[in-house]
Coordinates of C-alpha atoms in Angstrom, one line a residue:
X1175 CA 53.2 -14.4 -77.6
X1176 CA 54.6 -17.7 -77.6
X1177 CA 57.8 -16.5 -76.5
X1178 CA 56.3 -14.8 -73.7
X1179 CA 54.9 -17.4 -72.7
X1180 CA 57.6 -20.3 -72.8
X1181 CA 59.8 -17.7 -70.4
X1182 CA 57.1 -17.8 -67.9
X1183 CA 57.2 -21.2 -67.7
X1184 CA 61.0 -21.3 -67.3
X1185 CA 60.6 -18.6 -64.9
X1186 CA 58.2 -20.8 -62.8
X1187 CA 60.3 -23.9 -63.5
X1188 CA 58.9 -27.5 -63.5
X1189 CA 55.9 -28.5 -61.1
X1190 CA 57.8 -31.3 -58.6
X1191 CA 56.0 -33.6 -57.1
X1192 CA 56.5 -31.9 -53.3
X1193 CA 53.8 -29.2 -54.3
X1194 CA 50.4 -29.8 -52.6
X1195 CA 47.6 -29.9 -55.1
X1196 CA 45.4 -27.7 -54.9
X1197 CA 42.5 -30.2 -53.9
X1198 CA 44.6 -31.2 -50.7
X1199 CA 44.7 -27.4 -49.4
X1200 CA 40.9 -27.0 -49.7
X1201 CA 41.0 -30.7 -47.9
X1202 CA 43.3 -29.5 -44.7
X1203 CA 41.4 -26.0 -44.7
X1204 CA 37.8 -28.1 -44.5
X1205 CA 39.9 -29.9 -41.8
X1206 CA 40.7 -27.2 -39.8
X1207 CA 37.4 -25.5 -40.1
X1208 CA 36.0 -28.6 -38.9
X1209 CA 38.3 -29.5 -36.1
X1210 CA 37.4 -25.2 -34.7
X1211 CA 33.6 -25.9 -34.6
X1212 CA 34.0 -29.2 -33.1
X1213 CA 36.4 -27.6 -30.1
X1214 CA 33.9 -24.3 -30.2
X1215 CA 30.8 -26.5 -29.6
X1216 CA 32.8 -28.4 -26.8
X1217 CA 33.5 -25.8 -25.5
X1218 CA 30.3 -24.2 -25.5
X1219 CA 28.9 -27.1 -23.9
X1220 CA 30.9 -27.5 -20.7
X1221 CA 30.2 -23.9 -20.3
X1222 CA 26.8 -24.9 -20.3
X1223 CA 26.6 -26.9 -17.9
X1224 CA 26.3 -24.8 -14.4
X1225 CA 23.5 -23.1 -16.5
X1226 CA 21.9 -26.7 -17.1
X1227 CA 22.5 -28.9 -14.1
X1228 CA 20.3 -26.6 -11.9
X1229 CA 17.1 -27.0 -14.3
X1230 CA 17.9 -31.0 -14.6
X1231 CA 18.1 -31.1 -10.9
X1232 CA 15.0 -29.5 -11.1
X1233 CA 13.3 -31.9 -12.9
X1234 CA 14.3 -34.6 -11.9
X1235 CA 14.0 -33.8 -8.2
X1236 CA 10.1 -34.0 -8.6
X1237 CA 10.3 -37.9 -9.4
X1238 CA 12.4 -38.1 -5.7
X1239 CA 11.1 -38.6 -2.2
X1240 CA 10.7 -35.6 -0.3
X1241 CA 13.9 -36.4 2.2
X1242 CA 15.5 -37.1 -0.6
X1243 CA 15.9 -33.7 -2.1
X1244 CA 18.6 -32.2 0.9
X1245 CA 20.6 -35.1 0.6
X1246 CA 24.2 -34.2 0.9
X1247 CA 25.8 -34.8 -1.3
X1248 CA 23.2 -33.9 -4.2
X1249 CA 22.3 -36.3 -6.6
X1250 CA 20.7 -35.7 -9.9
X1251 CA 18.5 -39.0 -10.5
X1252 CA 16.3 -40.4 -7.5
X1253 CA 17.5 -43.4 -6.1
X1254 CA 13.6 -44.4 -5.7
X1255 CA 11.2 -43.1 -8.2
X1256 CA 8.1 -41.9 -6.8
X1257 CA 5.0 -39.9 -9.1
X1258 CA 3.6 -38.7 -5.4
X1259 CA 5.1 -35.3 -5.5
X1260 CA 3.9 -35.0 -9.3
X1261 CA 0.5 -36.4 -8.6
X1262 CA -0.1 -33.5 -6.0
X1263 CA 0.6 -30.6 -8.1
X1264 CA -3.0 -30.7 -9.3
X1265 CA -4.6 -31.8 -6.1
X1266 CA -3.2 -29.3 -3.4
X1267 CA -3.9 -26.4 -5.1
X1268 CA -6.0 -25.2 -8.3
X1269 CA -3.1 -25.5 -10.5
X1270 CA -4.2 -25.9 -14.2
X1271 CA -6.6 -22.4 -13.3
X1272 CA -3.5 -20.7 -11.7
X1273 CA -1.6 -21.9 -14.7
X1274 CA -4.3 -20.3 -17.2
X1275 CA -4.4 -17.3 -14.6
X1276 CA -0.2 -16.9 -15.8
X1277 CA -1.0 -17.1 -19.2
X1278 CA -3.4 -14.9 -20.4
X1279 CA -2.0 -11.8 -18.0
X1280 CA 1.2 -12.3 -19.3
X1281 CA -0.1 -12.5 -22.9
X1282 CA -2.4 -9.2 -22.2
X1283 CA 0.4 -7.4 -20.6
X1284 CA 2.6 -8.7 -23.8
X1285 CA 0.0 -7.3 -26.0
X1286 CA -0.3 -3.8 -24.5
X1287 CA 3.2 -3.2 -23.5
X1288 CA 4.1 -3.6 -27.1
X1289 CA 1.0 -1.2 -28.7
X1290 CA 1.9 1.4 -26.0
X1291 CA 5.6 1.6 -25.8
X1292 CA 5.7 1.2 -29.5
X1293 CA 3.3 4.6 -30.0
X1294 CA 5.1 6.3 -27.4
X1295 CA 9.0 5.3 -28.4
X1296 CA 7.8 6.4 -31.7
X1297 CA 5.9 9.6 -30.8
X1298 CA 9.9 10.6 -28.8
X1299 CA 12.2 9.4 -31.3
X1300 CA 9.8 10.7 -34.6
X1301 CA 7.7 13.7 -33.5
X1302 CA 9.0 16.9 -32.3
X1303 CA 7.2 18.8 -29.8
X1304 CA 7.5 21.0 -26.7
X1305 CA 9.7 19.6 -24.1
X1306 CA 10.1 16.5 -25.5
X1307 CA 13.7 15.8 -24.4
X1308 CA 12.4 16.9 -20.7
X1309 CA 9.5 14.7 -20.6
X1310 CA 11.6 11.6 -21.8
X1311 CA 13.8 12.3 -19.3
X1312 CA 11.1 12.6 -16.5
X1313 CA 9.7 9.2 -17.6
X1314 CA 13.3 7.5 -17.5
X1315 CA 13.8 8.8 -13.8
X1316 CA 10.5 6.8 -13.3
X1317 CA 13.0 3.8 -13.5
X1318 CA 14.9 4.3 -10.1
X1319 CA 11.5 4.7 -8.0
X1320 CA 11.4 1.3 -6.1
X1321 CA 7.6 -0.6 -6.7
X1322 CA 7.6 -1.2 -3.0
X1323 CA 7.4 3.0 -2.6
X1324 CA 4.3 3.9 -4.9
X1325 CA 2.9 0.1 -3.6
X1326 CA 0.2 1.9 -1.0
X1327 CA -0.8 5.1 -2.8
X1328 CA -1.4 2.6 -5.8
X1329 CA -3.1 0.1 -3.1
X1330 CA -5.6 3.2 -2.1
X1331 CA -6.5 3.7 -5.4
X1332 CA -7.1 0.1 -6.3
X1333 CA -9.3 -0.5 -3.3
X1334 CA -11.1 3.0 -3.9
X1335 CA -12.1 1.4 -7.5
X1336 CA -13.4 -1.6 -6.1
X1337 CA -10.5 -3.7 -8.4
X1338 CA -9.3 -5.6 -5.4
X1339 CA -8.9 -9.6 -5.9
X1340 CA -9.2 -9.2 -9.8
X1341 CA -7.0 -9.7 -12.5
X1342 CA -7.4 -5.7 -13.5
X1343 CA -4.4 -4.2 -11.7
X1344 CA -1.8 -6.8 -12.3
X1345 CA -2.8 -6.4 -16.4
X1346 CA -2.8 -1.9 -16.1
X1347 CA 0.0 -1.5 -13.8
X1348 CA 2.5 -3.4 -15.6
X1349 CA 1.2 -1.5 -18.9
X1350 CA 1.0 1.6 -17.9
X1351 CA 3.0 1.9 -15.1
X1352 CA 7.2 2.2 -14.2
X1353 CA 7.6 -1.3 -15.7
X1354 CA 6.8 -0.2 -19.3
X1355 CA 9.3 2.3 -19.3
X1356 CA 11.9 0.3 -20.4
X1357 CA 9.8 -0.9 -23.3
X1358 CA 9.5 2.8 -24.1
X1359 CA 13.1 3.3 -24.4
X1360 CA 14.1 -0.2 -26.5
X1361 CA 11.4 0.9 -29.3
X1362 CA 12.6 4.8 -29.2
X1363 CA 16.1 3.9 -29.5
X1364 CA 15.0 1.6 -32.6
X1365 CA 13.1 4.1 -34.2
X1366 CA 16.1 6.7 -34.0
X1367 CA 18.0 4.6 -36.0
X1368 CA 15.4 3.9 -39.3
X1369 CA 16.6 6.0 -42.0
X1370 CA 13.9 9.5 -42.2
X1371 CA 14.3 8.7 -45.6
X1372 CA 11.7 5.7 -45.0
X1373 CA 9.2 8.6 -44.0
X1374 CA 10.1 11.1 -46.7
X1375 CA 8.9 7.8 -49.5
X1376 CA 5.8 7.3 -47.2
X1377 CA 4.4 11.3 -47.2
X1378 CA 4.8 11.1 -51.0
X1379 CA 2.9 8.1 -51.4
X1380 CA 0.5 10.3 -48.8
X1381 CA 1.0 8.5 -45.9
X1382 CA -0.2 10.4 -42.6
X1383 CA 1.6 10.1 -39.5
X1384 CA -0.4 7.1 -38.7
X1385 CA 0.2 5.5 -41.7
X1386 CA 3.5 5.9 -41.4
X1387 CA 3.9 4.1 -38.2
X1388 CA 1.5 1.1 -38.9
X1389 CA 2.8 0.3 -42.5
X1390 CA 6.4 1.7 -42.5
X1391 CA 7.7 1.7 -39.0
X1392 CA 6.2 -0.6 -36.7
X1393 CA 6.7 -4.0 -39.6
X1394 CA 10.6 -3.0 -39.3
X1395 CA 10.0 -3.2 -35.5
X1396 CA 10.2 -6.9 -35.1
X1397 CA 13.7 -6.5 -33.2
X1398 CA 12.4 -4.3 -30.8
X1399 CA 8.6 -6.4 -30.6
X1400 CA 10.7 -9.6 -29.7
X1401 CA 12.8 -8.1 -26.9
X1402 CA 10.2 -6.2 -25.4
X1403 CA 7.7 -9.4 -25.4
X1404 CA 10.2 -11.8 -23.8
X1405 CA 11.2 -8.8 -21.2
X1406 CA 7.6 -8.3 -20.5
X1407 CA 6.4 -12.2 -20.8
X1408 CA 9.0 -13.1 -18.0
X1409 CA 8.0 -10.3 -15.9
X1410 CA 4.4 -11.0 -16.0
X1411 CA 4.6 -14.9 -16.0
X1412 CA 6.6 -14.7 -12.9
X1413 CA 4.5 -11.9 -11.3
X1414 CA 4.6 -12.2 -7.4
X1415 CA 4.5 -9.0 -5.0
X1416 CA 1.1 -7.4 -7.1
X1417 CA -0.7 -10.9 -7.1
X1418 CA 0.3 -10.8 -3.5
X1419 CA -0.7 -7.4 -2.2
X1420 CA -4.4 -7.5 -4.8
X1421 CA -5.2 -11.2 -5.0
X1422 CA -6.8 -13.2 -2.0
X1423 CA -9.1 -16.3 -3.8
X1424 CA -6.9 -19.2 -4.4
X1425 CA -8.8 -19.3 -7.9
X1426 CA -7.2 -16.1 -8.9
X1427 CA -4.2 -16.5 -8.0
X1428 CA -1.3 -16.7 -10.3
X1429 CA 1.4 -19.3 -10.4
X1430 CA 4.1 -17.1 -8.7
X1431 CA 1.8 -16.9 -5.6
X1432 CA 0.4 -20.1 -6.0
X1433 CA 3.8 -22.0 -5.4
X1434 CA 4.2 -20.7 -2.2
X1435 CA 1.1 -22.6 -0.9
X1436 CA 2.0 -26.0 -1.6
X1437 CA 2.0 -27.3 2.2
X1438 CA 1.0 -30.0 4.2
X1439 CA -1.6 -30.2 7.2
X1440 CA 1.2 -29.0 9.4
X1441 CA 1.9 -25.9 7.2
X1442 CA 5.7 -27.2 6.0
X1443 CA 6.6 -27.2 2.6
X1444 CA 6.2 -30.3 0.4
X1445 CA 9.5 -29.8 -1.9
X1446 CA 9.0 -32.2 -4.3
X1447 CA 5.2 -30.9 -5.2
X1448 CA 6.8 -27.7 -5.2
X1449 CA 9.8 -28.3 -7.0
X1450 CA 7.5 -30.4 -9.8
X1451 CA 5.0 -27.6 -9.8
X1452 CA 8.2 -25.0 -10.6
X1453 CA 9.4 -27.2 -13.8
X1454 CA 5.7 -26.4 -15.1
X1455 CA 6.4 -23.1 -15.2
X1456 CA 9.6 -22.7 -17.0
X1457 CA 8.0 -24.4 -20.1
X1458 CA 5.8 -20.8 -21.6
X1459 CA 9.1 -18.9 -20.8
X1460 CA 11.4 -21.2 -22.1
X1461 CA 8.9 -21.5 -25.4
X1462 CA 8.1 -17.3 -25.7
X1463 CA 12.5 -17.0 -25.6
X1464 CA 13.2 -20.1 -28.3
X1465 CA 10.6 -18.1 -30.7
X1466 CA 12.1 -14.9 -30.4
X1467 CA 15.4 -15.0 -29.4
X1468 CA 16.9 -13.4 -32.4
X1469 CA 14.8 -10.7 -32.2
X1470 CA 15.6 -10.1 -28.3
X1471 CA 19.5 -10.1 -29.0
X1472 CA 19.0 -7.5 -31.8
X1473 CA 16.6 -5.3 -30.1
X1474 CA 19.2 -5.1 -27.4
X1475 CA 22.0 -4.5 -29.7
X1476 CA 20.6 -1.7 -31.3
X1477 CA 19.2 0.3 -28.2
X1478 CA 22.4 2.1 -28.0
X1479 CA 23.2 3.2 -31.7
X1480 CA 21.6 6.8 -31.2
X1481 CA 20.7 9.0 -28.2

């Protein structure tokens, strides 16, 4: 043994003092690992920036005079700080209720679009029955009809109810109408890819169909919940054309329609109440995406593993 090893180490011959130490490679590699996020996250940031300058612009443009704003060239701070435009929001129109109007439509619409296109995603990608494949494909063509076609038949029907200037359509429609189709399709491409194993352990702990859905299924949803809920939060937040065509007290209306009435005695446009107004409105959206995120890019991601 000793032999052995006394002509490995003659082999190997005597350590010089030119070979790096093994602490000084892990040093240079830490290096180098640091030096690749720094240039990633430099690089990630100037790419940023023709995303971000618009919504600083934004911002910012509230806090300038009004002739100020189409000032060529374009300047991101005001030159003269003014709280007039800001001061207005609340004043020329019924803002904070419009405001409230946005947010619990889009919530409701949130809420439903996920318990409906969640049963039926499941209900196509779980449960056979008759024609199934046909009837999915039926709803999907429902995608390529323009809103602006069905906008009078639905306009009839609405008026026929006595629905007209409430909140009622513009929480159905987008629930049950073309717009949840896509929700449809993001939860039954998610549910075609859980393993039927899943189902096979809930029928022999006697789960029913129903069971199997609220305990097994939809808790591995959250993927599929978050990308629908941001899709449909967005959608219904920024709601214009339905508010437009069902809506006609300024009370009811929602904040999509209620920017376009920010004008003077003369009926122009007074930008930088409009533009302060605007900046209000990212903040749910921006909030609802920063929550789920993760979920939305993962939902996505995994709508085309199975057809």
């Amino acid at each position: 043994m000793r032999s052995d090893q006394a002509l490995l180490v003659r082999e190997a011959g005597p350590a010089t003092a030119s070979d790096p130490a093994p602490g000084k490679d892990r040093i240079r590699a830490t290096r180098r690992r640091r030096a690749s996020k720094i240039a990633m996250y430099a690089l990630l940031i100037i790419m940023s920036i023709p995303f971000v300058y618009p919504m600083l612009w934004m911002v910012f443009s509230a806090f300038k005079p009004a002739n100020e704003i189409f000032a060529i060239p374009p300047t991101l701070f005001p030159s003269e700080w003014t709280l007039d435009g800001v001061a207005r929001i609340f004043t020329v129109q019924p803002f904070a209720q419009q405001y409230l109007n946005s947010l619990y439509i889009a919530a409701l619409v949130t809420l439903g679009s996920v318990i409906v296109g969640s049963l039926a995603g499941y209900a196509f990608a779980r449960i056979r029955f008759p024609f199934a494949s046909v009837l999915f494909l039926f709803l999907m063509a429902g995608l390529f009809i323009p809103t602006e076609v069905t906008i009078i038949p639905i306009f009839r029907w609405v008026a026929s109810l006595g629905l007209m200037n409430t909140h009622v359509p513009l929480i159905i429609l987008p629930i049950l109408g073309p717009a949840s189709i896509v929700a449809v399709f993001i939860f039954r491409q998610f549910f075609l890819s859980l393993p039927v194993e899943l189902e096979e352990a809930g029928r022999l702990d006697g789960l029913g169909r129903l069971g199997i859905f609220l305990r097994i299924a939809l808790p591995l949803a959250g993927p599929a919940i978050g990308a629908v809920s941001i899709m449909k939060f967005l959608a219904s937040f920024n709601m214009y054309f339905e508010p437009l065509i069902f809506l006609r007290s300024e009370n009811l209306f929602t904040v999509g329609l209620g920017l376009t009435r920010y004008q003077d005695h003369y009926g122009e446009p007074i930008h930088n109440t409009q533009i302060g107004a605007t900046a209000l409105t990212v903040i749910p959206v921006v909030i609802v995406f920063l929550l789920a995120q993760r979920q939305f890019v993962e939902g996505l991601s995994r709508t085309g593993l199975k057809g």
